[in-house]
mmCIF file of C-alpha atoms in Angstrom:
data_model
loop_
_atom_site.group_PDB
_atom_site.id
_atom_site.type_symbol
_atom_site.label_atom_id
_atom_site.label_comp_id
_atom_site.label_asym_id
_atom_site.label_seq_id
_atom_site.Cartn_x
_atom_site.Cartn_y
_atom_site.Cartn_z
ATOM 1 C CA UNK A 1 20.239 43.837 20.049
ATOM 2 C CA UNK A 2 20.041 41.630 16.906
ATOM 3 C CA UNK A 3 17.192 39.216 16.577
ATOM 4 C CA UNK A 4 18.128 35.546 17.196
ATOM 5 C CA UNK A 5 17.891 33.950 13.630
ATOM 6 C CA UNK A 6 14.858 31.290 13.464
ATOM 7 C CA UNK A 7 15.664 27.932 13.234
ATOM 8 C CA UNK A 8 13.971 25.530 10.608
ATOM 9 C CA UNK A 9 10.738 23.942 11.733
ATOM 10 C CA UNK A 10 10.883 20.448 10.862
ATOM 11 C CA UNK A 11 7.658 18.335 10.051
ATOM 12 C CA UNK A 12 8.532 14.490 10.441
ATOM 13 C CA UNK A 13 6.792 11.880 8.367
ATOM 14 C CA UNK A 14 6.959 8.223 8.884
ATOM 15 C CA UNK A 15 5.681 5.487 6.380
ATOM 16 C CA UNK A 16 6.077 1.709 7.115
ATOM 17 C CA UNK A 17 5.973 -0.753 4.589
ATOM 18 C CA UNK A 18 4.821 -4.260 5.272
ATOM 19 C CA UNK A 19 3.707 -7.005 3.634
ATOM 20 C CA UNK A 20 4.353 -10.812 2.733
ATOM 21 C CA UNK A 21 7.859 -11.605 1.616
ATOM 22 C CA UNK A 22 8.823 -11.009 -2.060
ATOM 23 C CA UNK A 23 5.941 -8.579 -2.959
ATOM 24 C CA UNK A 24 8.009 -5.694 -3.652
ATOM 25 C CA UNK A 25 8.345 -3.697 -0.088
ATOM 26 C CA UNK A 26 12.050 -2.906 -0.605
ATOM 27 C CA UNK A 27 11.699 -2.004 -4.193
ATOM 28 C CA UNK A 28 9.388 0.317 -3.435
ATOM 29 C CA UNK A 29 11.536 2.220 -0.776
ATOM 30 C CA UNK A 30 14.527 2.184 -3.388
ATOM 31 C CA UNK A 31 12.196 3.446 -6.031
ATOM 32 C CA UNK A 32 10.715 6.181 -4.017
ATOM 33 C CA UNK A 33 14.579 7.222 -2.960
ATOM 34 C CA UNK A 34 15.590 6.833 -6.659
ATOM 35 C CA UNK A 35 12.697 9.329 -7.883
ATOM 36 C CA UNK A 36 13.791 11.749 -4.842
ATOM 37 C CA UNK A 37 17.591 11.541 -6.068
ATOM 38 C CA UNK A 38 16.748 12.422 -9.903
ATOM 39 C CA UNK A 39 14.244 15.267 -8.762
ATOM 40 C CA UNK A 40 16.980 16.771 -6.634
ATOM 41 C CA UNK A 41 19.791 16.107 -9.481
ATOM 42 C CA UNK A 42 17.347 18.404 -11.910
ATOM 43 C CA UNK A 43 17.564 21.046 -9.697
ATOM 44 C CA UNK A 44 20.452 23.620 -9.397
ATOM 45 C CA UNK A 45 23.399 22.601 -7.510
ATOM 46 C CA UNK A 46 23.292 23.924 -4.006
ATOM 47 C CA UNK A 47 25.474 26.924 -2.965
ATOM 48 C CA UNK A 48 28.063 26.770 -0.251
ATOM 49 C CA UNK A 49 25.282 28.945 1.734
ATOM 50 C CA UNK A 50 22.405 26.174 0.945
ATOM 51 C CA UNK A 51 24.502 23.506 2.037
ATOM 52 C CA UNK A 52 25.745 24.498 5.070
ATOM 53 C CA UNK A 53 22.333 25.702 6.202
ATOM 54 C CA UNK A 54 21.272 21.810 4.978
ATOM 55 C CA UNK A 55 24.119 20.473 7.209
ATOM 56 C CA UNK A 56 22.889 22.372 10.308
ATOM 57 C CA UNK A 57 19.465 21.515 9.706
ATOM 58 C CA UNK A 58 20.241 17.712 9.946
ATOM 59 C CA UNK A 59 22.109 17.894 12.873
ATOM 60 C CA UNK A 60 19.325 19.436 14.360
ATOM 61 C CA UNK A 61 17.539 15.883 14.067
ATOM 62 C CA UNK A 62 17.989 12.635 15.642
ATOM 63 C CA UNK A 63 17.930 10.841 12.260
ATOM 64 C CA UNK A 64 20.825 9.694 10.351
ATOM 65 C CA UNK A 65 20.174 9.830 6.221
ATOM 66 C CA UNK A 66 21.253 6.333 5.423
ATOM 67 C CA UNK A 67 21.148 5.494 1.384
ATOM 68 C CA UNK A 68 20.647 1.995 0.806
ATOM 69 C CA UNK A 69 23.834 0.292 -1.123
ATOM 70 C CA UNK A 70 24.246 -2.855 -2.789
ATOM 71 C CA UNK A 71 22.260 -5.506 -4.456
ATOM 72 C CA UNK A 72 18.582 -5.407 -3.090
ATOM 73 C CA UNK A 73 18.094 -8.407 -0.685
ATOM 74 C CA UNK A 74 15.325 -10.163 1.432
ATOM 75 C CA UNK A 75 14.819 -7.693 4.481
ATOM 76 C CA UNK A 76 15.852 -9.871 7.485
ATOM 77 C CA UNK A 77 15.673 -6.968 10.008
ATOM 78 C CA UNK A 78 13.555 -3.986 10.560
ATOM 79 C CA UNK A 79 15.396 -0.793 9.286
ATOM 80 C CA UNK A 80 14.906 3.087 8.528
ATOM 81 C CA UNK A 81 16.067 5.269 5.757
ATOM 82 C CA UNK A 82 15.630 9.241 6.436
ATOM 83 C CA UNK A 83 15.662 11.764 3.392
ATOM 84 C CA UNK A 84 15.288 14.979 3.835
ATOM 85 C CA UNK A 85 12.577 16.884 1.609
ATOM 86 C CA UNK A 86 11.456 20.315 0.822
ATOM 87 C CA UNK A 87 7.675 20.138 -0.009
ATOM 88 C CA UNK A 88 5.910 23.591 -0.727
ATOM 89 C CA UNK A 89 8.626 25.574 1.307
ATOM 90 C CA UNK A 90 8.097 23.166 4.407
ATOM 91 C CA UNK A 91 11.219 21.078 5.469
ATOM 92 C CA UNK A 92 9.844 17.357 6.111
ATOM 93 C CA UNK A 93 12.136 14.706 6.899
ATOM 94 C CA UNK A 94 10.695 11.729 5.468
ATOM 95 C CA UNK A 95 11.752 8.411 7.228
ATOM 96 C CA UNK A 96 10.784 5.151 5.663
ATOM 97 C CA UNK A 97 10.710 2.178 7.938
ATOM 98 C CA UNK A 98 11.030 -1.481 6.069
ATOM 99 C CA UNK A 99 9.973 -4.450 7.781
ATOM 100 C CA UNK A 100 10.700 -8.413 7.255
ATOM 101 C CA UNK A 101 7.854 -9.919 5.119
ATOM 102 C CA UNK A 102 5.470 -12.357 6.414
ATOM 103 C CA UNK A 103 6.675 -15.887 5.003
ATOM 104 C CA UNK A 104 5.477 -18.500 7.328
ATOM 105 C CA UNK A 105 1.365 -18.849 8.151
ATOM 106 C CA UNK A 106 2.236 -19.952 11.713
ATOM 107 C CA UNK A 107 4.460 -16.962 12.149
ATOM 108 C CA UNK A 108 2.253 -14.443 11.096
ATOM 109 C CA UNK A 109 0.617 -13.562 14.226
ATOM 110 C CA UNK A 110 4.175 -13.263 16.086
ATOM 111 C CA UNK A 111 5.496 -10.878 13.401
ATOM 112 C CA UNK A 112 2.357 -9.143 13.271
ATOM 113 C CA UNK A 113 2.818 -8.627 17.060
ATOM 114 C CA UNK A 114 6.337 -7.399 16.680
ATOM 115 C CA UNK A 115 5.287 -4.813 13.898
ATOM 116 C CA UNK A 116 2.302 -3.596 16.084
ATOM 117 C CA UNK A 117 4.363 -3.567 19.245
ATOM 118 C CA UNK A 118 7.079 -1.108 17.207
ATOM 119 C CA UNK A 119 4.095 1.341 16.536
ATOM 120 C CA UNK A 120 2.526 1.170 20.010
ATOM 121 C CA UNK A 121 6.378 1.877 21.470
ATOM 122 C CA UNK A 122 6.234 4.765 19.310
ATOM 123 C CA UNK A 123 3.287 5.941 20.997
ATOM 124 C CA UNK A 124 4.974 5.421 24.357
ATOM 125 C CA UNK A 125 7.604 7.908 23.799
ATOM 126 C CA UNK A 126 5.168 10.774 22.536
ATOM 127 C CA UNK A 127 3.320 9.849 25.900
ATOM 128 C CA UNK A 128 6.331 9.637 27.932
ATOM 129 C CA UNK A 129 7.567 12.989 26.494
ATOM 130 C CA UNK A 130 4.001 14.544 27.363
ATOM 131 C CA UNK A 131 4.060 13.658 30.968
ATOM 132 C CA UNK A 132 7.835 15.474 31.629
ATOM 133 C CA UNK A 133 7.551 18.493 33.890
ATOM 134 C CA UNK A 134 10.408 19.968 31.057
ATOM 135 C CA UNK A 135 9.689 18.796 27.526
ATOM 136 C CA UNK A 136 12.139 18.656 25.317
ATOM 137 C CA UNK A 137 11.832 21.284 22.673
ATOM 138 C CA UNK A 138 13.787 19.183 20.145
ATOM 139 C CA UNK A 139 11.873 16.059 20.633
ATOM 140 C CA UNK A 140 11.499 14.090 17.220
ATOM 141 C CA UNK A 141 8.251 12.895 16.113
ATOM 142 C CA UNK A 142 8.580 9.096 15.592
ATOM 143 C CA UNK A 143 5.055 8.099 15.109
ATOM 144 C CA UNK A 144 4.225 5.718 12.182
ATOM 145 C CA UNK A 145 1.727 8.132 10.139
ATOM 146 C CA UNK A 146 1.182 5.516 7.486
ATOM 147 C CA UNK A 147 1.347 2.030 6.786
ATOM 148 C CA UNK A 148 1.575 0.556 3.119
ATOM 149 C CA UNK A 149 0.606 -2.798 3.080
ATOM 150 C CA UNK A 150 1.861 -5.061 -0.151
ATOM 151 C CA UNK A 151 -0.302 -7.281 -1.495
ATOM 152 C CA UNK A 152 0.598 -10.435 -3.478
ATOM 153 C CA UNK A 153 -0.549 -9.981 -7.319
ATOM 154 C CA UNK A 154 -0.876 -13.783 -7.811
ATOM 155 C CA UNK A 155 -3.883 -13.620 -5.315
ATOM 156 C CA UNK A 156 -7.597 -13.160 -6.786
ATOM 157 C CA UNK A 157 -8.782 -11.692 -3.507
ATOM 158 C CA UNK A 158 -7.779 -11.026 -0.100
ATOM 159 C CA UNK A 159 -7.231 -14.010 1.724
ATOM 160 C CA UNK A 160 -7.704 -15.007 5.498
ATOM 161 C CA UNK A 161 -4.038 -13.697 6.494
ATOM 162 C CA UNK A 162 -4.416 -10.341 4.508
ATOM 163 C CA UNK A 163 -7.737 -9.680 6.176
ATOM 164 C CA UNK A 164 -6.143 -10.570 9.600
ATOM 165 C CA UNK A 165 -3.301 -8.185 9.192
ATOM 166 C CA UNK A 166 -5.107 -5.758 7.574
ATOM 167 C CA UNK A 167 -8.044 -5.356 10.537
ATOM 168 C CA UNK A 168 -5.350 -5.529 13.362
ATOM 169 C CA UNK A 169 -2.975 -2.994 11.390
ATOM 170 C CA UNK A 170 -5.843 -0.482 11.141
ATOM 171 C CA UNK A 171 -6.599 -0.609 14.893
ATOM 172 C CA UNK A 172 -3.192 1.221 15.656
ATOM 173 C CA UNK A 173 -2.325 2.809 11.868
ATOM 174 C CA UNK A 174 -3.409 4.611 8.700
ATOM 175 C CA UNK A 175 -3.267 1.731 6.217
ATOM 176 C CA UNK A 176 -2.891 2.486 2.487
ATOM 177 C CA UNK A 177 -3.185 -0.857 0.348
ATOM 178 C CA UNK A 178 -0.493 -1.504 -2.494
ATOM 179 C CA UNK A 179 -0.884 -4.258 -5.202
ATOM 180 C CA UNK A 180 3.156 -5.168 -5.551
ATOM 181 C CA UNK A 181 4.753 -6.431 -8.710
ATOM 182 C CA UNK A 182 1.876 -5.178 -10.731
ATOM 183 C CA UNK A 183 3.630 -6.072 -13.857
ATOM 184 C CA UNK A 184 2.948 -9.627 -13.292
ATOM 185 C CA UNK A 185 -0.677 -8.812 -13.986
ATOM 186 C CA UNK A 186 -2.486 -7.972 -17.471
ATOM 187 C CA UNK A 187 -4.615 -4.918 -17.790
ATOM 188 C CA UNK A 188 -7.756 -6.974 -17.469
ATOM 189 C CA UNK A 189 -6.196 -8.683 -14.588
ATOM 190 C CA UNK A 190 -5.557 -5.618 -12.724
ATOM 191 C CA UNK A 191 -9.307 -4.385 -13.656
ATOM 192 C CA UNK A 192 -10.718 -7.152 -11.877
ATOM 193 C CA UNK A 193 -8.062 -7.756 -9.009
ATOM 194 C CA UNK A 194 -8.781 -4.098 -7.754
ATOM 195 C CA UNK A 195 -12.661 -4.175 -7.262
ATOM 196 C CA UNK A 196 -12.542 -7.412 -5.391
ATOM 197 C CA UNK A 197 -9.588 -6.245 -3.201
ATOM 198 C CA UNK A 198 -11.760 -3.291 -2.082
ATOM 199 C CA UNK A 199 -15.067 -5.272 -2.205
ATOM 200 C CA UNK A 200 -13.426 -7.144 0.714
ATOM 201 C CA UNK A 201 -12.398 -4.059 2.547
ATOM 202 C CA UNK A 202 -15.410 -1.818 2.321
ATOM 203 C CA UNK A 203 -17.067 -1.551 5.274
ATOM 204 C CA UNK A 204 -15.366 -4.557 7.161
ATOM 205 C CA UNK A 205 -11.937 -3.133 7.665
ATOM 206 C CA UNK A 206 -11.095 0.738 8.369
ATOM 207 C CA UNK A 207 -8.225 1.255 6.463
ATOM 208 C CA UNK A 208 -7.330 5.212 5.549
ATOM 209 C CA UNK A 209 -10.158 7.286 4.017
ATOM 210 C CA UNK A 210 -12.442 4.346 3.777
ATOM 211 C CA UNK A 211 -15.959 4.612 5.008
ATOM 212 C CA UNK A 212 -16.837 2.108 7.945
ATOM 213 C CA UNK A 213 -20.101 0.436 8.645
ATOM 214 C CA UNK A 214 -19.916 1.801 12.173
ATOM 215 C CA UNK A 215 -19.799 5.427 11.102
ATOM 216 C CA UNK A 216 -22.688 4.754 8.556
ATOM 217 C CA UNK A 217 -25.029 3.647 11.370
ATOM 218 C CA UNK A 218 -24.108 6.375 13.583
ATOM 219 C CA UNK A 219 -25.368 8.938 11.375
ATOM 220 C CA UNK A 220 -29.008 8.310 10.835
ATOM 221 C CA UNK A 221 -29.816 11.116 8.517
ATOM 222 C CA UNK A 222 -27.569 9.656 5.652
ATOM 223 C CA UNK A 223 -29.946 7.190 4.147
ATOM 224 C CA UNK A 224 -28.284 6.852 0.924
ATOM 225 C CA UNK A 225 -25.062 5.871 2.370
ATOM 226 C CA UNK A 226 -26.763 3.143 4.165
ATOM 227 C CA UNK A 227 -27.786 2.018 0.595
ATOM 228 C CA UNK A 228 -24.450 2.013 -0.756
ATOM 229 C CA UNK A 229 -23.437 -1.816 -1.396
ATOM 230 C CA UNK A 230 -20.160 -0.979 -2.756
ATOM 231 C CA UNK A 231 -17.351 1.589 -2.395
ATOM 232 C CA UNK A 232 -18.362 2.753 -5.878
ATOM 233 C CA UNK A 233 -22.148 3.183 -4.840
ATOM 234 C CA UNK A 234 -20.714 5.377 -1.976
ATOM 235 C CA UNK A 235 -18.943 7.418 -4.313
ATOM 236 C CA UNK A 236 -21.537 8.082 -7.006
ATOM 237 C CA UNK A 237 -23.516 9.715 -4.060
ATOM 238 C CA UNK A 238 -21.183 12.961 -4.163
ATOM 239 C CA UNK A 239 -21.417 15.579 -6.600
ATOM 240 C CA UNK A 240 -17.939 15.878 -7.264
ATOM 241 C CA UNK A 241 -17.877 19.541 -8.584
ATOM 242 C CA UNK A 242 -19.850 20.753 -5.749
ATOM 243 C CA UNK A 243 -17.532 19.286 -3.098
ATOM 244 C CA UNK A 244 -15.002 21.064 -1.080
ATOM 245 C CA UNK A 245 -11.120 20.735 -1.737
ATOM 246 C CA UNK A 246 -10.685 18.006 0.807
ATOM 247 C CA UNK A 247 -13.645 15.927 0.076
ATOM 248 C CA UNK A 248 -12.343 15.880 -3.710
ATOM 249 C CA UNK A 249 -8.959 14.859 -2.260
ATOM 250 C CA UNK A 250 -10.409 11.705 -0.465
ATOM 251 C CA UNK A 251 -12.609 11.186 -3.368
ATOM 252 C CA UNK A 252 -9.827 10.924 -5.818
ATOM 253 C CA UNK A 253 -8.128 8.516 -3.245
ATOM 254 C CA UNK A 254 -10.726 6.341 -3.120
ATOM 255 C CA UNK A 255 -11.376 5.821 -7.073
ATOM 256 C CA UNK A 256 -7.554 4.660 -7.434
ATOM 257 C CA UNK A 257 -7.239 2.357 -4.188
ATOM 258 C CA UNK A 258 -5.322 -0.077 -4.089
ATOM 259 C CA UNK A 259 -2.429 1.291 -5.740
ATOM 260 C CA UNK A 260 -0.556 -0.749 -8.097
ATOM 261 C CA UNK A 261 3.667 -0.468 -8.036
ATOM 262 C CA UNK A 262 6.092 -1.901 -10.228
ATOM 263 C CA UNK A 263 10.114 -1.422 -9.309
ATOM 264 C CA UNK A 264 12.513 -0.571 -11.619
ATOM 265 C CA UNK A 265 14.933 -3.426 -12.762
ATOM 266 C CA UNK A 266 17.949 -3.445 -10.775
ATOM 267 C CA UNK A 267 21.448 -4.144 -11.418
ATOM 268 C CA UNK A 268 21.965 -7.559 -9.900
ATOM 269 C CA UNK A 269 25.511 -6.811 -8.318
ATOM 270 C CA UNK A 270 24.979 -2.927 -7.368
ATOM 271 C CA UNK A 271 21.147 -2.876 -7.058
ATOM 272 C CA UNK A 272 21.477 0.502 -8.947
ATOM 273 C CA UNK A 273 18.525 0.981 -11.844
ATOM 274 C CA UNK A 274 19.626 -0.919 -15.041
ATOM 275 C CA UNK A 275 20.252 1.551 -17.923
ATOM 276 C CA UNK A 276 17.603 1.453 -20.560
ATOM 277 C CA UNK A 277 17.788 3.924 -23.109
ATOM 278 C CA UNK A 278 15.074 6.546 -23.145
ATOM 279 C CA UNK A 279 13.724 5.478 -19.496
ATOM 280 C CA UNK A 280 15.069 6.845 -15.958
ATOM 281 C CA UNK A 281 13.618 3.792 -14.361
ATOM 282 C CA UNK A 282 12.143 0.895 -16.000
ATOM 283 C CA UNK A 283 12.184 -2.811 -16.671
ATOM 284 C CA UNK A 284 13.373 -4.672 -19.919
ATOM 285 C CA UNK A 285 11.366 -7.571 -20.872
ATOM 286 C CA UNK A 286 13.139 -8.153 -24.110
ATOM 287 C CA UNK A 287 10.201 -8.168 -26.245
ATOM 288 C CA UNK A 288 9.778 -4.411 -25.178
ATOM 289 C CA UNK A 289 10.147 -2.190 -21.797
ATOM 290 C CA UNK A 290 8.136 -0.581 -19.192
ATOM 291 C CA UNK A 291 8.438 2.859 -17.929
ATOM 292 C CA UNK A 292 7.915 2.319 -13.878
ATOM 293 C CA UNK A 293 7.017 5.906 -13.949
ATOM 294 C CA UNK A 294 4.198 5.787 -16.670
ATOM 295 C CA UNK A 295 0.604 6.316 -15.357
ATOM 296 C CA UNK A 296 -0.346 3.879 -17.928
ATOM 297 C CA UNK A 297 1.448 0.907 -16.176
ATOM 298 C CA UNK A 298 1.683 1.875 -12.573
ATOM 299 C CA UNK A 299 -0.124 4.073 -9.858
ATOM 300 C CA UNK A 300 3.715 5.155 -8.082
ATOM 301 C CA UNK A 301 3.247 8.732 -9.243
ATOM 302 C CA UNK A 302 -0.135 8.995 -7.547
ATOM 303 C CA UNK A 303 0.636 7.049 -4.605
ATOM 304 C CA UNK A 304 4.009 9.259 -4.336
ATOM 305 C CA UNK A 305 2.002 12.397 -4.685
ATOM 306 C CA UNK A 306 -0.729 11.343 -2.234
ATOM 307 C CA UNK A 307 1.813 10.648 0.377
ATOM 308 C CA UNK A 308 4.041 13.487 -0.041
ATOM 309 C CA UNK A 309 1.483 16.274 -1.284
ATOM 310 C CA UNK A 310 -2.213 15.813 -1.046
ATOM 311 C CA UNK A 311 -2.521 13.462 1.938
ATOM 312 C CA UNK A 312 0.569 13.771 4.095
ATOM 313 C CA UNK A 313 -1.193 16.312 6.613
ATOM 314 C CA UNK A 314 -4.462 14.089 6.636
ATOM 315 C CA UNK A 315 -2.151 11.420 7.696
ATOM 316 C CA UNK A 316 -0.382 13.497 10.119
ATOM 317 C CA UNK A 317 -3.385 14.686 11.900
ATOM 318 C CA UNK A 318 -5.346 11.472 11.647
ATOM 319 C CA UNK A 319 -2.338 9.651 13.741
ATOM 320 C CA UNK A 320 -2.610 12.186 16.378
ATOM 321 C CA UNK A 321 -6.111 12.802 16.798
ATOM 322 C CA UNK A 322 -7.398 9.515 15.992
ATOM 323 C CA UNK A 323 -4.741 6.673 16.668
ATOM 324 C CA UNK A 324 -2.606 8.384 19.389
ATOM 325 C CA UNK A 325 -5.529 9.543 21.652
ATOM 326 C CA UNK A 326 -7.137 6.236 21.384
ATOM 327 C CA UNK A 327 -3.792 4.560 22.363
ATOM 328 C CA UNK A 328 -3.419 7.106 25.243
ATOM 329 C CA UNK A 329 -6.747 6.753 26.587
ATOM 330 C CA UNK A 330 -6.410 3.085 26.773
ATOM 331 C CA UNK A 331 -2.945 2.909 28.280
ATOM 332 C CA UNK A 332 -4.299 5.500 31.000
ATOM 333 C CA UNK A 333 -7.324 3.597 31.463
ATOM 334 C CA UNK A 334 -5.359 0.501 32.260
ATOM 335 C CA UNK A 335 -2.653 2.215 34.614
ATOM 336 C CA UNK A 336 -6.173 3.625 36.224
ATOM 337 C CA UNK A 337 -7.659 0.096 36.801
ATOM 338 C CA UNK A 338 -4.584 -1.467 37.534
ATOM 339 C CA UNK A 339 -3.707 1.396 40.591
ATOM 340 C CA UNK A 340 -7.785 1.097 41.917
ATOM 341 C CA UNK A 341 -7.087 -2.972 41.952
ATOM 342 C CA UNK A 342 -3.973 -2.212 43.900
ATOM 343 C CA UNK A 343 -5.190 0.220 46.109
ATOM 344 C CA UNK A 344 -8.549 -2.481 46.772
ATOM 345 C CA UNK A 345 -5.970 -5.249 47.557
ATOM 346 C CA UNK A 346 -4.154 -3.042 49.930
ATOM 347 C CA UNK A 347 -7.636 -1.776 51.578
ATOM 348 C CA UNK A 348 -8.534 -5.881 51.816
ATOM 349 C CA UNK A 349 -5.371 -6.624 53.424
ATOM 350 C CA UNK A 350 -5.612 -3.940 56.096
ATOM 351 C CA UNK A 351 -9.196 -5.025 56.786
ATOM 352 C CA UNK A 352 -8.190 -8.801 57.411
ATOM 353 C CA UNK A 353 -5.167 -7.554 59.750
ATOM 354 C CA UNK A 354 -7.683 -5.358 61.739
ATOM 355 C CA UNK A 355 -9.962 -8.445 61.828
ATOM 356 C CA UNK A 356 -7.350 -10.608 63.621
ATOM 357 C CA UNK A 357 -6.442 -8.100 66.321
#
């Protein structure tokens, strides 16, 4: 009897983009998809056998690979875009979740509530699957593994709304800060803005990878960490060359956040990248051009590499072991408390009925 052919194992990686209106969230999704398309174009054309296998792989998932088309417009409703990619011989279904931007101060709490409910709903789906007697072997992981929070480059620091949003998001999902539309900043402005943002976050908001004050206080032996007043002070305590690879990966990430991003200039009628001689994705300012993929101007390549390669598994693991388990515990404790309260009320009613006999 011939052995069964092994089906492709699919790793799902889900990234949400959040931020105020007009800071480049949708442009980031378009830029990321465009770079993936360019990379695939550089590879050899698929053979019929490979193409057939790819189609079979896609049919085994519940996501539909939708390619955004037309001009880049303001996002009014949340939507998802999925793309199958191969990372180090691992099949990954990357799903990008675009959300409407925060646009009115009095509506921010309502908009944030909707985003958090979406994230929690994905946890509910996982919890419902876990409680089944017979689980679905083809169940899809829809948990949000990472949330990119895009910030307005015109601000000199985080305002009260940024802090409120980041604080609440960080209780449910791994958050990575990004400065959108960084082409609006001079080099000096960028070098001033990055430290200010991080100082507003350090020891106050538990975004992904960031040491928190609570963690430091729990570690009584780490006196040097307690003395670290800035993120740079914290990083300087490590001897980089002597650290293991995982620690180096986190330190490299901490040295660069918040990431900066510059979107490619698009054709107004089609949304496709503007054709600029010598550049695959760029912006033409008349007085000169900018290569949006050049590390000199933008951190896009570092952010993409962190998401898809160096930090992807960390983000997936952290989502399950930290955020999902925390939500699961809260949910089950709430159900237990509700059940006990119901039983207590029933007991009181029985006692009252007996006393009336």
